[in-house]
Coordinates of C-alpha atoms in Angstrom, one line a residue:
M1 CA 41.3 23.3 20.8
K2 CA 40.9 19.5 20.2
T3 CA 37.8 18.0 18.7
E4 CA 36.2 15.3 20.8
C5 CA 34.7 12.1 19.2
N6 CA 31.2 13.2 20.3
D7 CA 31.6 16.4 18.3
L8 CA 32.5 14.4 15.2
D9 CA 29.5 12.1 15.8
S10 CA 27.3 15.2 16.0
L11 CA 28.9 16.7 12.9
Y12 CA 28.3 13.5 11.0
R13 CA 24.7 13.3 12.1
D14 CA 24.0 16.9 11.2
H15 CA 26.1 17.5 8.1
S16 CA 27.0 14.2 6.4
R17 CA 24.0 14.3 4.0
R18 CA 24.8 17.9 3.1
V19 CA 28.4 17.1 2.5
Q20 CA 27.5 14.2 0.3
A21 CA 25.0 16.3 -1.7
T22 CA 27.7 18.8 -2.6
L23 CA 30.2 16.0 -3.4
I24 CA 27.7 14.5 -5.8
R25 CA 27.6 17.9 -7.6
L26 CA 31.4 18.2 -7.6
L27 CA 32.2 14.5 -8.5
G28 CA 29.1 13.7 -10.6
D29 CA 28.6 10.2 -9.2
F30 CA 26.5 8.9 -6.3
E31 CA 28.8 6.0 -5.3
L32 CA 32.0 7.9 -5.6
A33 CA 30.6 10.8 -3.6
E34 CA 29.5 8.5 -0.8
E35 CA 32.9 6.8 -0.6
A36 CA 34.6 10.2 -0.7
M37 CA 32.4 11.5 2.1
Q38 CA 33.2 8.5 4.3
D39 CA 36.9 9.1 3.6
A40 CA 36.6 12.7 4.6
F41 CA 35.1 11.8 8.0
V42 CA 37.8 9.2 8.5
A43 CA 40.4 11.9 7.9
A44 CA 38.6 14.2 10.3
V45 CA 38.7 11.5 13.0
Q46 CA 42.4 11.1 12.5
Q47 CA 43.4 14.7 12.1
W48 CA 41.1 16.9 14.2
P49 CA 41.9 15.5 17.6
I50 CA 45.6 16.4 16.9
N51 CA 45.3 19.6 14.9
G52 CA 42.0 20.9 16.2
S53 CA 38.8 21.4 14.2
P54 CA 38.9 23.9 11.3
D55 CA 37.0 27.2 11.3
N56 CA 34.5 25.8 8.8
P57 CA 34.2 22.1 9.4
Q58 CA 31.7 21.5 6.6
A59 CA 33.8 23.2 3.9
W60 CA 36.9 21.2 5.2
L61 CA 35.0 18.0 4.8
I62 CA 33.8 18.8 1.3
R63 CA 37.3 19.8 0.2
T64 CA 38.8 16.7 1.7
G65 CA 36.2 14.5 0.2
Y66 CA 36.7 16.1 -3.2
H67 CA 40.4 15.4 -3.0
C68 CA 39.7 11.8 -2.0
G69 CA 37.2 11.4 -4.9
V70 CA 39.6 12.9 -7.5
N71 CA 42.4 10.5 -6.2
Q72 CA 40.0 7.6 -6.7
I73 CA 39.2 8.6 -10.3
R74 CA 43.0 9.0 -11.0
Q75 CA 43.6 5.5 -9.7
R76 CA 41.0 3.8 -11.9
S77 CA 41.3 2.5 -15.5
T78 CA 42.9 4.5 -18.3
A79 CA 39.5 5.3 -19.8
R80 CA 38.4 7.0 -16.6
R81 CA 41.7 8.5 -15.7
R82 CA 41.0 11.4 -17.9
A83 CA 37.7 12.1 -16.2
H84 CA 39.4 14.3 -13.5
L85 CA 40.2 16.8 -16.3
L86 CA 36.5 17.6 -16.5
L87 CA 36.2 18.2 -12.7
P88 CA 36.4 21.7 -11.3
A89 CA 39.8 22.8 -10.0
E90 CA 40.1 23.2 -6.3
E91 CA 40.4 27.0 -6.5
T92 CA 37.1 27.2 -8.4
L93 CA 35.0 25.0 -6.1
D94 CA 31.8 26.8 -5.1
L95 CA 31.4 26.2 -1.3
E96 CA 29.3 29.2 -0.5
P97 CA 26.7 28.4 2.2
A98 CA 23.8 29.2 -0.2
T99 CA 25.3 26.9 -2.9
I100 CA 25.7 24.1 -0.4
Q101 CA 22.1 24.6 0.8
D102 CA 20.9 24.5 -2.8
D103 CA 22.8 21.2 -3.3
A104 CA 20.2 19.6 -1.1
L105 CA 17.4 20.7 -3.4
R106 CA 19.4 19.6 -6.4
L107 CA 19.8 16.2 -5.0
L108 CA 16.1 16.1 -3.9
F109 CA 14.9 16.8 -7.5
T110 CA 17.4 14.4 -8.9
C111 CA 16.2 11.6 -6.6
C112 CA 12.6 12.5 -7.5
H113 CA 13.1 12.6 -11.3
P114 CA 10.0 11.5 -13.2
S115 CA 12.0 8.9 -15.2
L116 CA 12.3 6.9 -11.9
N117 CA 9.2 5.2 -10.5
M118 CA 7.8 6.5 -7.3
E119 CA 9.1 3.7 -5.1
A120 CA 12.6 4.3 -6.4
R121 CA 12.3 8.0 -5.8
V122 CA 11.2 7.6 -2.2
A123 CA 13.8 4.9 -1.5
L124 CA 16.6 6.8 -3.1
T125 CA 15.8 10.0 -1.2
L126 CA 15.5 8.3 2.2
R127 CA 18.7 6.4 1.6
E128 CA 20.9 9.1 0.0
M129 CA 19.5 12.3 1.5
C130 CA 18.7 11.1 5.0
G131 CA 21.2 8.4 5.6
L132 CA 18.7 5.7 6.6
T133 CA 19.9 2.1 6.3
T134 CA 18.5 -0.1 3.7
E135 CA 16.6 -2.0 6.4
Q136 CA 15.0 1.2 7.7
V137 CA 13.9 2.3 4.3
A138 CA 12.6 -1.2 3.5
S139 CA 10.5 -1.1 6.7
A140 CA 9.2 2.4 6.0
L141 CA 8.1 1.3 2.5
L142 CA 6.8 -2.2 3.6
M143 CA 9.3 -3.9 1.3
K144 CA 12.0 -6.7 1.7
P145 CA 15.5 -5.2 2.3
T146 CA 16.9 -7.3 -0.7
T147 CA 14.2 -5.9 -3.0
L148 CA 14.8 -2.4 -1.8
A149 CA 18.6 -2.6 -2.3
Q150 CA 18.1 -3.8 -5.9
R151 CA 15.8 -0.9 -6.7
I152 CA 18.2 1.7 -5.2
V153 CA 21.1 0.2 -7.3
R154 CA 18.9 0.3 -10.5
A155 CA 17.8 3.9 -9.7
K156 CA 21.4 5.1 -9.4
R157 CA 22.4 3.3 -12.6
K158 CA 19.5 4.9 -14.4
I159 CA 20.5 8.4 -13.2
R160 CA 24.0 7.8 -14.4
D161 CA 23.2 6.2 -17.8
A162 CA 20.4 8.6 -18.6
R163 CA 22.5 11.5 -17.5
I164 CA 19.7 12.9 -15.4
P165 CA 20.6 16.5 -14.6
Y166 CA 21.7 17.4 -11.1
A167 CA 19.6 20.5 -11.0
V168 CA 16.5 22.2 -9.8
P169 CA 13.9 22.3 -12.7
D170 CA 13.1 25.5 -14.4
S171 CA 10.0 27.5 -13.6
E172 CA 7.9 25.8 -16.3
A173 CA 8.7 22.2 -15.3
L174 CA 8.7 22.9 -11.5
P175 CA 4.9 22.7 -10.8
E176 CA 4.4 19.3 -12.4
R177 CA 7.4 18.0 -10.6
L178 CA 6.2 19.3 -7.2
P179 CA 3.7 16.6 -6.0
D180 CA 6.2 13.8 -6.1
V181 CA 8.8 15.9 -4.2
L182 CA 6.2 16.9 -1.6
Q183 CA 5.3 13.2 -1.1
V184 CA 9.0 12.3 -0.6
I185 CA 9.5 15.1 1.9
Y186 CA 6.5 14.0 3.9
L187 CA 7.7 10.4 4.0
V188 CA 11.0 11.6 5.3
F189 CA 9.3 13.6 8.0
N190 CA 7.1 10.6 8.9
E191 CA 10.1 8.4 9.3
G192 CA 11.5 10.9 11.8
Y193 CA 8.2 11.6 13.5
S194 CA 7.4 8.0 14.1
R195 CA 10.3 5.7 13.5
S196 CA 9.7 2.4 11.8
M197 CA 12.1 0.5 14.1
G198 CA 14.6 1.1 16.9
S199 CA 14.4 2.4 20.5
Q200 CA 13.1 6.0 19.9
V201 CA 9.7 7.2 18.8
V202 CA 11.1 10.4 17.2
D203 CA 14.3 11.1 15.3
V204 CA 14.6 14.9 15.4
S205 CA 17.4 14.9 12.8
L206 CA 15.1 13.5 10.2
T207 CA 12.2 15.8 11.0
K208 CA 14.5 18.8 10.8
V209 CA 15.9 17.6 7.4
A210 CA 12.3 17.4 6.1
M211 CA 11.3 20.8 7.4
R212 CA 14.5 22.4 6.0
L213 CA 13.7 20.9 2.6
G214 CA 10.1 22.2 2.9
E215 CA 11.2 25.7 3.8
A216 CA 13.7 25.8 0.9
L217 CA 10.9 24.6 -1.4
A218 CA 8.5 27.2 -0.1
K219 CA 11.0 29.9 -1.1
L220 CA 11.5 28.4 -4.5
L221 CA 7.8 27.7 -5.3
P222 CA 5.4 29.4 -2.9
S223 CA 2.2 27.4 -3.5
G224 CA -0.7 26.2 -1.3
E225 CA 0.4 22.6 -1.0
V226 CA 4.0 23.5 -0.1
F227 CA 2.5 25.8 2.6
G228 CA 0.1 23.0 3.6
L229 CA 2.9 20.5 4.0
M230 CA 4.9 23.0 6.1
A231 CA 1.8 23.5 8.3
L232 CA 1.3 19.8 8.7
M233 CA 5.0 19.1 9.7
R234 CA 5.1 22.1 12.1
L235 CA 1.9 21.1 13.9
N236 CA 2.9 17.5 14.2
D237 CA 6.4 18.3 15.3
A238 CA 5.1 20.6 18.0
R239 CA 4.0 17.4 20.0
R240 CA 7.5 15.8 19.8
D241 CA 8.4 16.1 23.5
A242 CA 5.0 14.7 24.7
R243 CA 5.0 11.6 22.5
Q244 CA 7.4 9.6 24.7
D245 CA 7.7 9.6 28.5
S246 CA 10.9 9.8 30.6
A247 CA 11.2 6.0 30.4
G248 CA 11.1 6.1 26.6
D249 CA 7.6 4.7 26.4
L250 CA 5.0 5.7 23.8
V251 CA 2.3 8.2 25.0
T252 CA -0.9 8.2 22.9
L253 CA -2.4 11.5 21.7
D254 CA -5.3 11.5 24.1
E255 CA -2.9 10.8 27.1
Q256 CA -0.2 13.4 26.2
N257 CA 0.6 16.3 28.5
R258 CA -0.4 19.2 26.3
D259 CA 1.8 21.6 28.4
L260 CA 4.7 19.9 26.7
W261 CA 3.5 20.8 23.3
H262 CA 5.6 23.6 21.7
Q263 CA 3.2 26.6 21.4
E264 CA 5.6 28.5 19.2
D265 CA 5.7 25.7 16.7
I266 CA 1.9 25.4 16.8
N267 CA 1.6 29.1 16.1
S268 CA 4.1 28.7 13.2
G269 CA 2.0 25.8 11.8
I270 CA -1.2 27.8 12.0
E271 CA 0.5 30.7 10.1
W272 CA 1.6 28.3 7.4
L273 CA -1.9 26.8 7.3
E274 CA -3.5 30.2 6.9
Q275 CA -1.3 30.9 3.9
A276 CA -2.3 27.6 2.4
L277 CA -6.0 28.1 3.0
A278 CA -5.8 31.5 1.2
L279 CA -4.9 29.7 -2.0
T280 CA -7.1 27.3 -3.9
P281 CA -7.8 24.5 -4.5
T282 CA -7.4 23.0 -1.0
G283 CA -5.2 20.0 -1.4
Y284 CA -4.1 16.9 0.5
Y285 CA -1.5 18.4 2.8
T286 CA -3.6 21.4 3.7
L287 CA -6.5 19.1 4.7
Q288 CA -4.2 17.0 6.8
A289 CA -2.8 20.1 8.4
S290 CA -6.4 21.3 9.2
I291 CA -6.9 18.0 11.1
A292 CA -3.6 18.5 12.9
A293 CA -4.7 22.0 13.8
E294 CA -7.9 20.7 15.4
H295 CA -5.9 18.5 17.7
S296 CA -3.3 21.2 18.4
Q297 CA -5.9 23.8 19.3
A298 CA -8.1 21.6 21.5
S299 CA -7.4 22.3 25.2
S300 CA -7.9 18.6 26.1
A301 CA -8.6 15.3 24.3
E302 CA -12.2 15.6 25.4
Q303 CA -12.6 19.0 23.8
T304 CA -11.4 17.8 20.4
D305 CA -13.9 18.6 17.6
W306 CA -14.2 15.0 16.2
G307 CA -17.2 16.0 14.0
R308 CA -15.1 18.5 12.0
I309 CA -12.2 15.9 11.9
V310 CA -14.6 13.4 10.4
R311 CA -15.7 15.9 7.8
L312 CA -12.1 16.7 6.9
Y313 CA -11.3 13.0 6.5
N314 CA -14.4 12.6 4.3
A315 CA -13.0 15.3 2.0
L316 CA -9.6 13.7 2.0
C317 CA -11.0 10.3 1.1
R318 CA -13.0 11.7 -1.7
H319 CA -9.9 13.0 -3.5
N320 CA -7.1 10.9 -2.1
A321 CA -8.5 7.5 -1.3
S322 CA -6.0 5.2 0.5
P323 CA -6.2 2.5 3.1
I324 CA -4.2 4.6 5.6
L325 CA -6.7 7.5 5.3
A326 CA -9.6 5.0 5.6
L327 CA -8.0 3.7 8.8
N328 CA -7.7 7.2 10.3
R329 CA -11.3 8.1 9.1
A330 CA -12.7 5.0 10.8
V331 CA -11.0 5.9 14.1
A332 CA -12.3 9.5 13.8
I333 CA -15.8 8.2 13.2
A334 CA -15.5 6.0 16.3
M335 CA -14.2 8.8 18.4
N336 CA -17.1 11.0 17.3
G337 CA -19.5 8.6 19.0
A338 CA -20.0 5.8 16.5
L339 CA -17.8 3.0 17.9
A340 CA -19.6 0.2 16.2
T341 CA -19.4 1.9 12.8
G342 CA -15.7 2.6 13.3
L343 CA -15.0 -1.0 14.2
Q344 CA -17.0 -2.3 11.2
L345 CA -14.9 -0.1 8.9
L346 CA -11.7 -1.3 10.5
E347 CA -12.8 -4.9 10.1
E348 CA -13.2 -4.3 6.3
L349 CA -9.6 -3.0 6.2
V350 CA -8.2 -6.2 7.7
H351 CA -8.8 -7.9 4.3
H352 CA -7.0 -5.2 2.3
P353 CA -3.7 -6.6 0.9
Q354 CA -1.7 -3.6 2.0
M355 CA -3.1 -3.5 5.5
S356 CA -3.1 -7.2 6.6
R357 CA 0.3 -6.8 8.2
Y358 CA 0.1 -3.2 9.3
H359 CA 0.4 -3.2 13.1
L360 CA -1.4 0.2 13.6
L361 CA -4.6 -1.2 12.1
Y362 CA -4.7 -3.9 14.8
A363 CA -3.7 -1.5 17.5
A364 CA -6.5 0.8 16.5
Q365 CA -8.9 -2.1 16.4
A366 CA -7.8 -3.2 19.8
D367 CA -8.2 0.3 21.3
L368 CA -11.8 0.6 20.0
L369 CA -12.7 -2.9 21.2
R370 CA -11.3 -2.1 24.6
R371 CA -13.4 1.1 24.7
Q372 CA -16.5 -0.9 23.8
G373 CA -15.8 -3.5 26.5
Q374 CA -15.0 -6.4 24.2
Y375 CA -11.9 -7.4 26.2
D376 CA -11.2 -10.8 24.7
A377 CA -11.3 -9.5 21.2
A378 CA -9.2 -6.5 22.3
R379 CA -6.5 -8.9 23.7
S380 CA -6.4 -10.8 20.4
A381 CA -6.0 -7.6 18.4
Y382 CA -3.3 -6.2 20.7
Q383 CA -1.4 -9.5 20.4
Q384 CA -1.6 -9.4 16.6
A385 CA -0.3 -5.8 16.7
L386 CA 2.5 -6.8 19.0
V387 CA 3.6 -9.6 16.6
L388 CA 3.8 -7.1 13.7
A389 CA 5.3 -4.0 15.6
T390 CA 9.0 -3.2 15.0
L391 CA 9.5 -0.1 17.2
D392 CA 10.5 -0.9 20.8
P393 CA 8.4 1.8 22.5
E394 CA 5.4 0.6 20.6
K395 CA 6.0 -3.0 21.7
R396 CA 6.2 -1.9 25.3
F397 CA 3.0 0.1 24.9
L398 CA 1.2 -2.9 23.5
R399 CA 2.4 -5.1 26.2
R400 CA 1.3 -2.6 28.8
R401 CA -2.2 -2.5 27.3
L402 CA -2.3 -6.3 27.3
S403 CA -1.3 -6.3 31.0
E404 CA -4.0 -3.8 31.8
L405 CA -6.6 -6.1 30.1
K406 CA -5.8 -8.9 32.6
Q407 CA -7.9 -7.1 35.1
H408 CA -11.0 -7.7 32.9

């Protein structure tokens, strides 16, 4: 049976990161592994339509990539030509499914090693584990693409020169390494849940990667914050089909058709949350998941318990102060019946250096101004949000809101 091009596209989308993670283990080099992975997929495009797809496509790609990598090593300088003698022989390659799955965790902990600064860890994980372009990663981290590219290169060089181990930490080191890894997984999920650019609001492949990593981490280290992060991702992901309409336009939370929410995922999220709440102390992700649970369990937007959500944001901001949390708290306060207070808090955030070019701040400001009947000010805020937005559905949504305001 011949393999169609679409099948190869799907295979690349679903498995390229896993293939690359295993090739990094086998070849011991980021750049070489990426080149070898690309060569393996080129070989698949050439051979599979003629010979048919193998029984285990992922193992075939890894073996082929490994051969390509070894050949590249052999073709390089005399000093490196001997390096292939240190590589495993083909018959000893460990390509068991469990080992390949563990390679993703090994790569995650390598990318998140404490000798790298946080920005480098996040950037490297998004680039190497999730296959985002440099431009997408830069947009997600609010950085210039050239600056981001330089940091990724320096991070890879540091991993190589410092001989950072490609391994999951032992049980003693694992707890202190955990917070940074959880943050990276959450950022990966967010980039899939709400894309920073492009034509789609959601990229399911990225959210799936993040949740797979979270589940693997929960087995490795069952702790409250791991459970809290899993709850948060499950509860948010449950709304995926309601966040964009049939035309591809953005649908806000209060306007979503709640019949489209996936109840099975909500139930799973609540179960994860209950496990998290049973452990103390209650951390950042568990509090965020508690907010998501309030939205998920409300029968309608009007039935949302905004008072409890405000209290949860108050707790979050006491322990994890950030401008993004301050933005969400201000909106919750406004939705709880204090529009003027919410708007005042948002106005203060406009002068924050990290928020002055954040389109969602102006979009939130515009929405509250619209609700308060300040239509001219709302138009100005929507226009500012439109200038800064990079996601096509968000741009269309903002233009639609501006068009609706013409009636006032």
